[in-house]
Coordinates of N, CA, C and O in Angstrom, one line a residue:
X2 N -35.5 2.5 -7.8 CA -34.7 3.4 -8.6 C -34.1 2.7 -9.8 O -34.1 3.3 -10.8
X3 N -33.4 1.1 -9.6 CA -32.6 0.9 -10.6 C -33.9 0.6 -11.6 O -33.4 0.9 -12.7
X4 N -35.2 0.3 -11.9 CA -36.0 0.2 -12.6 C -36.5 1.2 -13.4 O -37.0 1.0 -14.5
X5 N -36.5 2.4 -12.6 CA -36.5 4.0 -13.3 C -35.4 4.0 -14.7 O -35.6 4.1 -15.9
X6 N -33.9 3.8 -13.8 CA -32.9 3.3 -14.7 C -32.6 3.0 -15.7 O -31.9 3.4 -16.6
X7 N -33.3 2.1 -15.4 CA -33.3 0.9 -16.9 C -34.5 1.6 -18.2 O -34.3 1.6 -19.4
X8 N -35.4 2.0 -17.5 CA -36.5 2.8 -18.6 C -36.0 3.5 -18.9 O -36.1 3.5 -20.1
X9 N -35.3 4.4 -18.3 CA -34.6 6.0 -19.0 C -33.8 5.6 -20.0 O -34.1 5.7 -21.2
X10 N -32.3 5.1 -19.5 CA -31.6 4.7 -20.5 C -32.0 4.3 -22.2 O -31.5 4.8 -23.2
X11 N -33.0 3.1 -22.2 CA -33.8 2.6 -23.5 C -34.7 4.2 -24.5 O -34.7 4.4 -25.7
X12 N -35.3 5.1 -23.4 CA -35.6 6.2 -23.6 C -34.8 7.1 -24.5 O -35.0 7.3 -25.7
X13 N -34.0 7.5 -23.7 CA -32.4 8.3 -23.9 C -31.8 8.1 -25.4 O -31.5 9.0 -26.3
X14 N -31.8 6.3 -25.5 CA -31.2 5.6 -26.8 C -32.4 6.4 -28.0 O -32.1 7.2 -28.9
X15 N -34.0 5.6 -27.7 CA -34.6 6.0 -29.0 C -35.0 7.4 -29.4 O -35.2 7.8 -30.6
X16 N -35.2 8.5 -28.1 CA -35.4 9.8 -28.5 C -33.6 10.6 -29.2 O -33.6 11.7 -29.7
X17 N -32.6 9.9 -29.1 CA -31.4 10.4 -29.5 C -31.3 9.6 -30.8 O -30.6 10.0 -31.8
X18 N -31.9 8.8 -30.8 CA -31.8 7.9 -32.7 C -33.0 8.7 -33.3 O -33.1 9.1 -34.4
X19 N -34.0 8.7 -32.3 CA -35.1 9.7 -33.2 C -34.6 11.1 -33.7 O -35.0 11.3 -34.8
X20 N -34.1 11.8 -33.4 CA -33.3 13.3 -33.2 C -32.6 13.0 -34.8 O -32.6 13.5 -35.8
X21 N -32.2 12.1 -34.4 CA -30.9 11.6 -35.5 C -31.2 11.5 -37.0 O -30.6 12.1 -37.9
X22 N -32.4 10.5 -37.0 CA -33.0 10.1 -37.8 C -33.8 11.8 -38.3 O -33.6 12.4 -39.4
X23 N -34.4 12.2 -37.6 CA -35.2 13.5 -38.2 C -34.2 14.9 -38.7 O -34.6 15.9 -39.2
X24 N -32.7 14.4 -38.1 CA -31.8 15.4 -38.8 C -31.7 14.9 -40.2 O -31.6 15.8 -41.1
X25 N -31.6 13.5 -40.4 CA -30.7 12.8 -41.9 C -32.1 13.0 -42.3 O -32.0 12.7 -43.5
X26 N -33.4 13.4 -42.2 CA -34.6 13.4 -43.1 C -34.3 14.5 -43.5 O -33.9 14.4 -44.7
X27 N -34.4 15.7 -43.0 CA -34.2 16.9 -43.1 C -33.1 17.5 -44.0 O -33.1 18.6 -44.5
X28 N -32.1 16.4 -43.9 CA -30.7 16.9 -44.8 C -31.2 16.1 -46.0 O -30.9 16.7 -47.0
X29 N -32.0 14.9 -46.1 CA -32.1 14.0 -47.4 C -33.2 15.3 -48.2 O -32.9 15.6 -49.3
X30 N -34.3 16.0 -47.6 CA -34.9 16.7 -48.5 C -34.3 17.9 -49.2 O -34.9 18.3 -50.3
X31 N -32.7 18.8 -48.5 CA -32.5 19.7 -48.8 C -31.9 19.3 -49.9 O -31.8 20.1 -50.9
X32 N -31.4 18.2 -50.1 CA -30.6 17.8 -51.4 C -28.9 16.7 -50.4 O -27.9 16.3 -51.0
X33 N -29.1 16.8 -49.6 CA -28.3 15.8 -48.5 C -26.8 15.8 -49.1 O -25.9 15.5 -48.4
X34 N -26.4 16.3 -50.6 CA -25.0 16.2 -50.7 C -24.0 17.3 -50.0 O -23.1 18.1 -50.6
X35 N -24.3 17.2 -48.9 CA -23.6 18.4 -48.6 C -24.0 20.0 -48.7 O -23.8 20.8 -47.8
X36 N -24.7 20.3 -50.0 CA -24.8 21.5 -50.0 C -26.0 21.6 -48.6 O -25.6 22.4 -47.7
X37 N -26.8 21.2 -48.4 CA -27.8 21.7 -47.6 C -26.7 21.8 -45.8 O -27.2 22.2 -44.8
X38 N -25.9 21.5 -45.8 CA -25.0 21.6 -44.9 C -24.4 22.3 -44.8 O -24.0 22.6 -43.7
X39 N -23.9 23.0 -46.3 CA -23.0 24.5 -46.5 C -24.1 25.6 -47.0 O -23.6 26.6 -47.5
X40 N -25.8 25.4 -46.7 CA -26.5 26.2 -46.4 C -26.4 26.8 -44.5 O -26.5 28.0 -44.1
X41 N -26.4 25.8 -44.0 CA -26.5 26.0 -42.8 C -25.4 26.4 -42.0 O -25.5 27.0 -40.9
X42 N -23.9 26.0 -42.6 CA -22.7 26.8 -41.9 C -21.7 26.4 -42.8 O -21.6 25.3 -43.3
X43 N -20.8 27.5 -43.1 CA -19.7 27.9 -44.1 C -18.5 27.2 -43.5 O -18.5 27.5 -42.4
X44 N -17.6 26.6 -43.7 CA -16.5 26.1 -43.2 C -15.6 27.5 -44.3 O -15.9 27.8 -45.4
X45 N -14.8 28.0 -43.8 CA -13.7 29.1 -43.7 C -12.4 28.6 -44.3 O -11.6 27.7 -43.9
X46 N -12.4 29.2 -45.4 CA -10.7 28.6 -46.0 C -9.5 28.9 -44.6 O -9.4 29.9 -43.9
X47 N -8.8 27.5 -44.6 CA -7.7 28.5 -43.9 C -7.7 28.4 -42.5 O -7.1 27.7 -41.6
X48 N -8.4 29.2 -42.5 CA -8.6 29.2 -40.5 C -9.2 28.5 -40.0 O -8.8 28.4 -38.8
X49 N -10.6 27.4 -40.4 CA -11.2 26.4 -39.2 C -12.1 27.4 -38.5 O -12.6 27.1 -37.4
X50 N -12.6 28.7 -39.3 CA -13.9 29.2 -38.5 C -15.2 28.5 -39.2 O -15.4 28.2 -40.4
X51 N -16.0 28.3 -38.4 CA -17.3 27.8 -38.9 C -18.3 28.7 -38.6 O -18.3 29.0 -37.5
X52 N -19.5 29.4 -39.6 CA -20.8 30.3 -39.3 C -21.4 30.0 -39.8 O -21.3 29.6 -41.0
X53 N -22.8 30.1 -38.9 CA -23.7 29.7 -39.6 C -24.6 30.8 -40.0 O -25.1 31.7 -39.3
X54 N -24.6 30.4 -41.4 CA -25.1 31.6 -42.3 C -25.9 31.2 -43.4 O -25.9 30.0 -43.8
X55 N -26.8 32.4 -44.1 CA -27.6 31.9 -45.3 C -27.1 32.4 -46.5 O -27.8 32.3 -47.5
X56 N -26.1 32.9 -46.7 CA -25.6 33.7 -47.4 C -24.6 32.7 -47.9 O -24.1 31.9 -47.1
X57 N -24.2 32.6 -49.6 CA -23.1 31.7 -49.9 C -22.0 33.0 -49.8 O -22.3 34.2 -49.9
X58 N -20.3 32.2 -49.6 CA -19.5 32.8 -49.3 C -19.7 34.1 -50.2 O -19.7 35.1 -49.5
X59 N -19.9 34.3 -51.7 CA -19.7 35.4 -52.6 C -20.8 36.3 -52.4 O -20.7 37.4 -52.9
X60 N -21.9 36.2 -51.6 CA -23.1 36.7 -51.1 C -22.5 37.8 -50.2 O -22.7 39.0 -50.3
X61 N -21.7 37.0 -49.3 CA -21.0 38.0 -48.3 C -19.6 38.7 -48.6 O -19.0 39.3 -47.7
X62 N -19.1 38.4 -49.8 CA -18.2 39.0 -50.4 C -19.0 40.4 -50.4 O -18.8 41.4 -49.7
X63 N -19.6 40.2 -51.2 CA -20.5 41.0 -52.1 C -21.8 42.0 -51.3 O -22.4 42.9 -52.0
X64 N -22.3 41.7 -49.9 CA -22.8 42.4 -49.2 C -22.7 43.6 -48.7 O -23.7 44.1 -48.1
X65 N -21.3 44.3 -48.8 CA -20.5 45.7 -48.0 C -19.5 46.3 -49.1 O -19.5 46.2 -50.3
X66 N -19.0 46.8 -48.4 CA -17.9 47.5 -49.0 C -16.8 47.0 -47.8 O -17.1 46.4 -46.8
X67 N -15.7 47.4 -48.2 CA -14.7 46.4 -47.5 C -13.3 47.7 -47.8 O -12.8 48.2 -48.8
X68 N -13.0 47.8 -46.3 CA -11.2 48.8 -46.3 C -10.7 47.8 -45.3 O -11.0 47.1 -44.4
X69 N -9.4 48.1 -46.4 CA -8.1 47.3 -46.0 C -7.9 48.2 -44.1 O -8.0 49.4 -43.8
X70 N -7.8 47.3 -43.4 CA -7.5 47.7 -41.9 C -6.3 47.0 -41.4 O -6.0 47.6 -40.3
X71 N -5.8 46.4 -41.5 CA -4.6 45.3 -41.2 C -3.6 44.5 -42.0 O -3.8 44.2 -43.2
X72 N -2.9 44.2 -41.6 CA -2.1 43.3 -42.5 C -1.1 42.4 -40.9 O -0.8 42.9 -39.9
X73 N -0.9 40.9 -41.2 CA -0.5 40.5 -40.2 C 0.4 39.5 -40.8 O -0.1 39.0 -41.9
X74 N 1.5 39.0 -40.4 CA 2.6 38.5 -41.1 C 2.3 36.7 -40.9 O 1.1 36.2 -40.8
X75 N 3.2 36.1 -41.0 CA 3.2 34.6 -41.0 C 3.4 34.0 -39.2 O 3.3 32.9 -38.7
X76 N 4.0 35.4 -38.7 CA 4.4 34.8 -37.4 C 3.5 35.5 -36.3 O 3.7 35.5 -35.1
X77 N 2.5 36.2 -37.1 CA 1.1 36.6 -36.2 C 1.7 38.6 -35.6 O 1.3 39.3 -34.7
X78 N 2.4 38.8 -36.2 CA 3.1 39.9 -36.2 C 2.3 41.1 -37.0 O 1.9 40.8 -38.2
X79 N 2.1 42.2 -36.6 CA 1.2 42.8 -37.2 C 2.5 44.2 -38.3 O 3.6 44.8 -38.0
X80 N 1.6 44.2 -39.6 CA 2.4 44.9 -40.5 C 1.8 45.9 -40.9 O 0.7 45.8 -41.4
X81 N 2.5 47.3 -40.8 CA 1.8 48.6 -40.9 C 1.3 48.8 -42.4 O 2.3 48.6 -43.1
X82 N 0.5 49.0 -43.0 CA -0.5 49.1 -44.0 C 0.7 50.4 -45.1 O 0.5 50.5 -46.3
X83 N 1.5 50.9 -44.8 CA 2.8 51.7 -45.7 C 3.7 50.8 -46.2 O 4.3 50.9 -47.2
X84 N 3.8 49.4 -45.2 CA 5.1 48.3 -45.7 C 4.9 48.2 -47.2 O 3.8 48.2 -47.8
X85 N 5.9 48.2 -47.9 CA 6.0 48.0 -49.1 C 5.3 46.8 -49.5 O 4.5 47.1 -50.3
X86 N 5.2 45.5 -49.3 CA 4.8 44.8 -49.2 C 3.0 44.2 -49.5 O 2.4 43.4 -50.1
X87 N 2.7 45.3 -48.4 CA 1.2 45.6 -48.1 C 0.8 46.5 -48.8 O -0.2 46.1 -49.4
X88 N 1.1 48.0 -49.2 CA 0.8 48.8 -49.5 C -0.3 48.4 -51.2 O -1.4 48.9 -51.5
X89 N 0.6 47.6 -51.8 CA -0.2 47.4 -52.9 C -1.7 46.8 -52.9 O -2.3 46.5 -53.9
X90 N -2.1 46.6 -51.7 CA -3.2 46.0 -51.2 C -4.5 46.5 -50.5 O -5.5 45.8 -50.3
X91 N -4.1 48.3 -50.1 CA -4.7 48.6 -49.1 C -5.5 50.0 -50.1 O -4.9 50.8 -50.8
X92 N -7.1 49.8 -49.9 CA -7.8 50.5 -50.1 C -9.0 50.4 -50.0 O -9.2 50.0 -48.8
X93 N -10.3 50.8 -50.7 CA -11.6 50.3 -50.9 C -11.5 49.4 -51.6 O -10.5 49.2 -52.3
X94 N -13.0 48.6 -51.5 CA -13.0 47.5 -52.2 C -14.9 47.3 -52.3 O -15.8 47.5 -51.5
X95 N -14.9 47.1 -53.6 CA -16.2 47.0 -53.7 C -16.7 46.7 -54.8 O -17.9 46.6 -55.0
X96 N -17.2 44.4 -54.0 CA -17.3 43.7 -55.3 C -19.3 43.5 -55.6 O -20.0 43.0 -54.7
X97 N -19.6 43.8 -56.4 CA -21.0 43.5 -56.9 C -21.7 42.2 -57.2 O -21.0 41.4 -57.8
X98 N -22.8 42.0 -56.7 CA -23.4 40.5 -57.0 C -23.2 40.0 -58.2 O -23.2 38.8 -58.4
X99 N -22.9 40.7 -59.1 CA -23.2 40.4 -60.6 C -21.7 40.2 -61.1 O -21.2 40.3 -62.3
X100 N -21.1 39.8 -60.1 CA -19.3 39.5 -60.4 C -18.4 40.7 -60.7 O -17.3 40.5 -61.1
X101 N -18.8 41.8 -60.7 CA -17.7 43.0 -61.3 C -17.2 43.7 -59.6 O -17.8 43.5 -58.5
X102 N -16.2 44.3 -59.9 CA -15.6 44.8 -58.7 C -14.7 46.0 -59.1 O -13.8 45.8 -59.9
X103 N -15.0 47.3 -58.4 CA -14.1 48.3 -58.3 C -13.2 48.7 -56.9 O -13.6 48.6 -55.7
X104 N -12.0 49.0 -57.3 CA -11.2 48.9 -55.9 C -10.7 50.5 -56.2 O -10.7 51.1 -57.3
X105 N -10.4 51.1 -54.9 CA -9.8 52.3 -54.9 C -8.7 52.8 -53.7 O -8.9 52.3 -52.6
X106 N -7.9 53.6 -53.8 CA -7.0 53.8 -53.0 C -7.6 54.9 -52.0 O -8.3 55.9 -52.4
X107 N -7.2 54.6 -50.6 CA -7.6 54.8 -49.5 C -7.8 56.9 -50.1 O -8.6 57.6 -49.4
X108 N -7.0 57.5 -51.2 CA -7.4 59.3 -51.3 C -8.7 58.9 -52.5 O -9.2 59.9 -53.0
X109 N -9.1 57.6 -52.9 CA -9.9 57.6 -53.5 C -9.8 58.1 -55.0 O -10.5 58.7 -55.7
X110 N -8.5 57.4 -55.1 CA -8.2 57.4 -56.5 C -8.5 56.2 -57.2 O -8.1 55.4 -56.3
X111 N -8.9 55.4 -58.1 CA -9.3 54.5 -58.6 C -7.7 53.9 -59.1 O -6.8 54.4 -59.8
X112 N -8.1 52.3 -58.4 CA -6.8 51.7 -58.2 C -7.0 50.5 -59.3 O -6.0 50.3 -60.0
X113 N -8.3 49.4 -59.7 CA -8.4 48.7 -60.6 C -10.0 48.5 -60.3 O -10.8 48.7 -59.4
X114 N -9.9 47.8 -61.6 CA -11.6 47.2 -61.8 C -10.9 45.8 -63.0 O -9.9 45.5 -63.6
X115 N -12.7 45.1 -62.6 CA -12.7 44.0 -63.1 C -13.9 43.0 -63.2 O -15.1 43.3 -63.4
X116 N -13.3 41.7 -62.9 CA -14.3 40.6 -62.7 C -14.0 39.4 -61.1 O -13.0 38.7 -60.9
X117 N -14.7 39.5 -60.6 CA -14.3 38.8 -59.4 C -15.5 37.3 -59.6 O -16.6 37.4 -60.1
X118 N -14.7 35.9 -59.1 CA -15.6 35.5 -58.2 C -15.1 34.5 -56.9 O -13.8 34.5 -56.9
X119 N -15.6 33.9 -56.3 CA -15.0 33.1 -54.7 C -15.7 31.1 -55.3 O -16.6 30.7 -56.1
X120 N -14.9 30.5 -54.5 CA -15.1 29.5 -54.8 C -16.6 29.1 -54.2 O -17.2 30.1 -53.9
X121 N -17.1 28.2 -54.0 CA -18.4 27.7 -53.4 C -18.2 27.4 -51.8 O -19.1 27.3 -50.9
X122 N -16.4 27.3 -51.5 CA -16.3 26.5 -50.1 C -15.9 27.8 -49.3 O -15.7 27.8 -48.1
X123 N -15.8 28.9 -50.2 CA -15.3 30.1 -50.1 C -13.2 30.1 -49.2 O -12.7 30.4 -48.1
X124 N -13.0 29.8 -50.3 CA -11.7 29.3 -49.6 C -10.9 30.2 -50.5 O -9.8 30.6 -50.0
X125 N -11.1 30.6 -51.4 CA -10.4 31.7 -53.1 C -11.2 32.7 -54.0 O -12.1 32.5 -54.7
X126 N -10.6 33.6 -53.7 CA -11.1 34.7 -54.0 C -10.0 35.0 -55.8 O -8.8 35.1 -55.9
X127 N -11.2 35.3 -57.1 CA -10.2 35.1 -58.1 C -10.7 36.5 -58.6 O -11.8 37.0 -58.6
X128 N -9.6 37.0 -59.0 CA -10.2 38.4 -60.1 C -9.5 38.6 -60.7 O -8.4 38.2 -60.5
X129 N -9.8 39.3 -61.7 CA -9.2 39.4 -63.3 C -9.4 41.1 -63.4 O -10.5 41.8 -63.6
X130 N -8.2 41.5 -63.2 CA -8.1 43.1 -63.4 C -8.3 43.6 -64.7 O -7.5 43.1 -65.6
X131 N -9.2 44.6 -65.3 CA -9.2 44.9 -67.1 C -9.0 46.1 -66.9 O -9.4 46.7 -65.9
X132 N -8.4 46.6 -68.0 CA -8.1 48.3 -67.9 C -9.5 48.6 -67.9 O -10.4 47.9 -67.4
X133 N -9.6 50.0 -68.8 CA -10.7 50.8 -68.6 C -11.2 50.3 -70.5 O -12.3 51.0 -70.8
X134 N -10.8 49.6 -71.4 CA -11.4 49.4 -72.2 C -12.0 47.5 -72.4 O -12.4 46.8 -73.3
X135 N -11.5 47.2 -70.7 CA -12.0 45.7 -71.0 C -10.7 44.9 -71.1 O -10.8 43.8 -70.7
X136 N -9.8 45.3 -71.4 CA -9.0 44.4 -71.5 C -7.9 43.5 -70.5 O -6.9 43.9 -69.9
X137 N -8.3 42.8 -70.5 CA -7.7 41.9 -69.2 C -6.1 42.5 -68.9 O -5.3 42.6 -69.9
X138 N -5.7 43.0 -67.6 CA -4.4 43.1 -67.0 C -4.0 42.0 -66.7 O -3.1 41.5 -67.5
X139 N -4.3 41.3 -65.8 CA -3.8 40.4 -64.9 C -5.3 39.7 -64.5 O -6.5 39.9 -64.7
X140 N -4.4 38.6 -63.8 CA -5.7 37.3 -62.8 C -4.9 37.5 -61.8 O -3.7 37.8 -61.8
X141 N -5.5 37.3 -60.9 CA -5.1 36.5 -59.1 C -5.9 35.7 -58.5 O -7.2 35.8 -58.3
X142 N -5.3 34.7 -58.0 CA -5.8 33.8 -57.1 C -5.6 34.4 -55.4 O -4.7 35.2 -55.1
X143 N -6.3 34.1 -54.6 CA -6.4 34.5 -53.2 C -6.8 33.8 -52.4 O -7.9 33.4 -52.7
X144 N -6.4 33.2 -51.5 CA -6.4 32.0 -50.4 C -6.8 32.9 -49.1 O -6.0 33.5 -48.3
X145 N -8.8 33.0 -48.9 CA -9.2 33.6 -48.4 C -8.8 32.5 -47.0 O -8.8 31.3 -47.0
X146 N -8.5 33.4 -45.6 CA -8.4 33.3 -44.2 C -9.6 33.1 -43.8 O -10.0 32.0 -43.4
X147 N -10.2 34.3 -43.8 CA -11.1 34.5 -42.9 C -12.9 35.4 -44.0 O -12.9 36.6 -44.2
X148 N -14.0 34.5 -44.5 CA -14.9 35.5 -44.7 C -16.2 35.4 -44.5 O -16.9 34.7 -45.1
X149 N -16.6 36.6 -42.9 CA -17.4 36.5 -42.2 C -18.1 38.0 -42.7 O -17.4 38.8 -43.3
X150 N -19.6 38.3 -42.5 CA -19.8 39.6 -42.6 C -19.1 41.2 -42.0 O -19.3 42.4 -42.2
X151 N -17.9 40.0 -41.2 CA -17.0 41.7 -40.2 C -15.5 41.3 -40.6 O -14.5 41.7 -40.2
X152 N -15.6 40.5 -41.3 CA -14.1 40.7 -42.0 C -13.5 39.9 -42.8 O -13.6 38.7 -42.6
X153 N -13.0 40.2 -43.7 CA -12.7 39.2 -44.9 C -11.4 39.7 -45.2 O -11.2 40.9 -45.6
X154 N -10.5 38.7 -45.1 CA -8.9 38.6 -45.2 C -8.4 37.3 -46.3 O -8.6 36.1 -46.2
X155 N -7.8 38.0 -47.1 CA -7.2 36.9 -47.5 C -5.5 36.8 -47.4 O -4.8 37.7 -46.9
X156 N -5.1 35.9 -47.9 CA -3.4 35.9 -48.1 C -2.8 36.2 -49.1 O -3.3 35.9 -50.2
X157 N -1.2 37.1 -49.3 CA -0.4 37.0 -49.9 C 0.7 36.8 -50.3 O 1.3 37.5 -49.5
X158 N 1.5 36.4 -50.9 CA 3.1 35.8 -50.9 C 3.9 37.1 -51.6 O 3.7 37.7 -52.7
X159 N 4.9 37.4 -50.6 CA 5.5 38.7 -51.6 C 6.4 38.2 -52.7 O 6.7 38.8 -53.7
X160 N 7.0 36.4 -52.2 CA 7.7 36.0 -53.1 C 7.2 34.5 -53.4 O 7.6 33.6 -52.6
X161 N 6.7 34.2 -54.3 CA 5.0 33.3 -54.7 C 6.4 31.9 -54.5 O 6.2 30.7 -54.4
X162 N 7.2 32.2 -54.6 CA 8.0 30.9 -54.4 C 8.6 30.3 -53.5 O 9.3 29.3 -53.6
X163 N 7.8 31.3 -51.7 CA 8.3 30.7 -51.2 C 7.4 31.6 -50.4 O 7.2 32.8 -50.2
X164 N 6.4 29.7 -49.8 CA 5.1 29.9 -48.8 C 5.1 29.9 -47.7 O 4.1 29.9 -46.9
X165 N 6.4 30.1 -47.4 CA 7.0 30.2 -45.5 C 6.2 31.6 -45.1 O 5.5 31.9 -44.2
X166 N 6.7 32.2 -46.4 CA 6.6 34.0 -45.7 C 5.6 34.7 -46.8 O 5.6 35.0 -48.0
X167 N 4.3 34.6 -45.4 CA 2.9 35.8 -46.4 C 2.7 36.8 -45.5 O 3.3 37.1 -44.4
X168 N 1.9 37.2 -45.9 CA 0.9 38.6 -45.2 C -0.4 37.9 -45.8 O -0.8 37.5 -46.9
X169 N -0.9 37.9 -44.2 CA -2.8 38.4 -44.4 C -3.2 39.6 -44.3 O -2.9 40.4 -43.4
X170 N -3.8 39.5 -45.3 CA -4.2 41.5 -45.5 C -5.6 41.4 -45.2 O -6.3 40.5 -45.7
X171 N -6.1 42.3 -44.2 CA -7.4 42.5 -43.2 C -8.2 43.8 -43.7 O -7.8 44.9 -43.9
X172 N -9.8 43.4 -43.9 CA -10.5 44.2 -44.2 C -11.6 43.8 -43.7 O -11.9 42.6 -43.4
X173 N -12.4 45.3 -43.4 CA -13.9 45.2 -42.5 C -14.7 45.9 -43.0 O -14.3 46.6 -43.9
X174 N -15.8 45.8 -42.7 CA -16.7 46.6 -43.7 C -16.9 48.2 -43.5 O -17.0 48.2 -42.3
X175 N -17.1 49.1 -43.8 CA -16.9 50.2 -44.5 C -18.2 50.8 -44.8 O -18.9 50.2 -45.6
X176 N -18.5 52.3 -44.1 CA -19.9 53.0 -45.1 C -19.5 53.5 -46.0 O -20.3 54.1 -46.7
X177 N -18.4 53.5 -46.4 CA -17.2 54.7 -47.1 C -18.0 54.5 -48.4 O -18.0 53.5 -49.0
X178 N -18.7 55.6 -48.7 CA -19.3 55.5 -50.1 C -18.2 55.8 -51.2 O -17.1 56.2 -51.0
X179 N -18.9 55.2 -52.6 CA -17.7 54.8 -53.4 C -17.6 55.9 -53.9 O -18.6 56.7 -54.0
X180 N -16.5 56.2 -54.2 CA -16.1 57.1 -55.3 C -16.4 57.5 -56.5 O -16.6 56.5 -57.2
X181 N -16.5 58.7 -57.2 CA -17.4 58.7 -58.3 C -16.6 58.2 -59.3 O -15.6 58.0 -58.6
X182 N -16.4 57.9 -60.2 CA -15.5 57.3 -61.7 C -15.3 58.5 -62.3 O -14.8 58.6 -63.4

């Protein structure tokens, strides 16, 4: 038996360095700096979720349509979607591959449009609100939680000066066809 032993073990060692070695080949052809790694699973701003997906984060931004369904405080406390707070957040949402995005309020009144895009690590979600002749309103930054094909949340500060106290505002995907313009 201890001679079985002794063979396995040496076994064990080179088919787990072989394994090894044919992972780091595999990563050196996809382009090895990492991206071929954030091909194969997304690390999650924020929360520490990992999925493995083929889609880059703005792929899956950009795959659905997306209604605000939740909002949840800093102490995991859930906040009714009328709080003043939240309220300015909660509607359709629906951003296009080609970076533009129309949002609308839940009676399907047209709430803003613009230019969106997400970081590469998908950790920030940026859009630039333009009236209706193009001209830039506002920007925002968004420090995405959570974005998976069933839900994409990001965060907000009601008082940007002070990061104790946010709301994650929760959205899922939606058939809810868009609204006409």
């Amino acid at each position: 038996m201890k001679k079985t032993t002794k063979i396995q073990k040496p076994v064990r060692v080179v088919a787990t360095s072989f394994a090894a070695l044919a992972a780091a080949a595999v990563l050196a052809a996809c382009g090895a700096s990492g991206e071929a790694a954030a091909s194969d699973t997304e690390q999650k701003g924020g929360s520490g979720q990992v999925e493995a997906a083929a889609k880059t984060p703005a792929e899956v931004l950009a795959s659905t349509a997306w209604e605000t369904t939740g909002a949840v405080d800093q102490d995991g406390e859930e906040v009714p979607l009328e709080d003043e707070d939240v309220a300015t957040f909660v509607g359709w949402a629906y951003f296009d591959g080609d970076g533009t995005f129309r949002m609308y309020e839940l009676d399907d009144n047209p709430k803003m449009q613009g230019d969106w895009s997400v970081d590469a690590a998908g950790s920030t979600r940026h859009i630039v609100a333009k009236d209706e002749a193009g001209e830039v309103m506002f920007e925002r930054d968004s420090d995405i939680v959570t974005l998976t094909e069933d839900e994409f949340t990001y965060r907000v500060f009601p008082d940007e000066k002070d990061k104790s106290v946010y709301l994650d505002i929760v959205h899922t995907p939606t058939d809810h066809a868009e609204p006409a313009s």
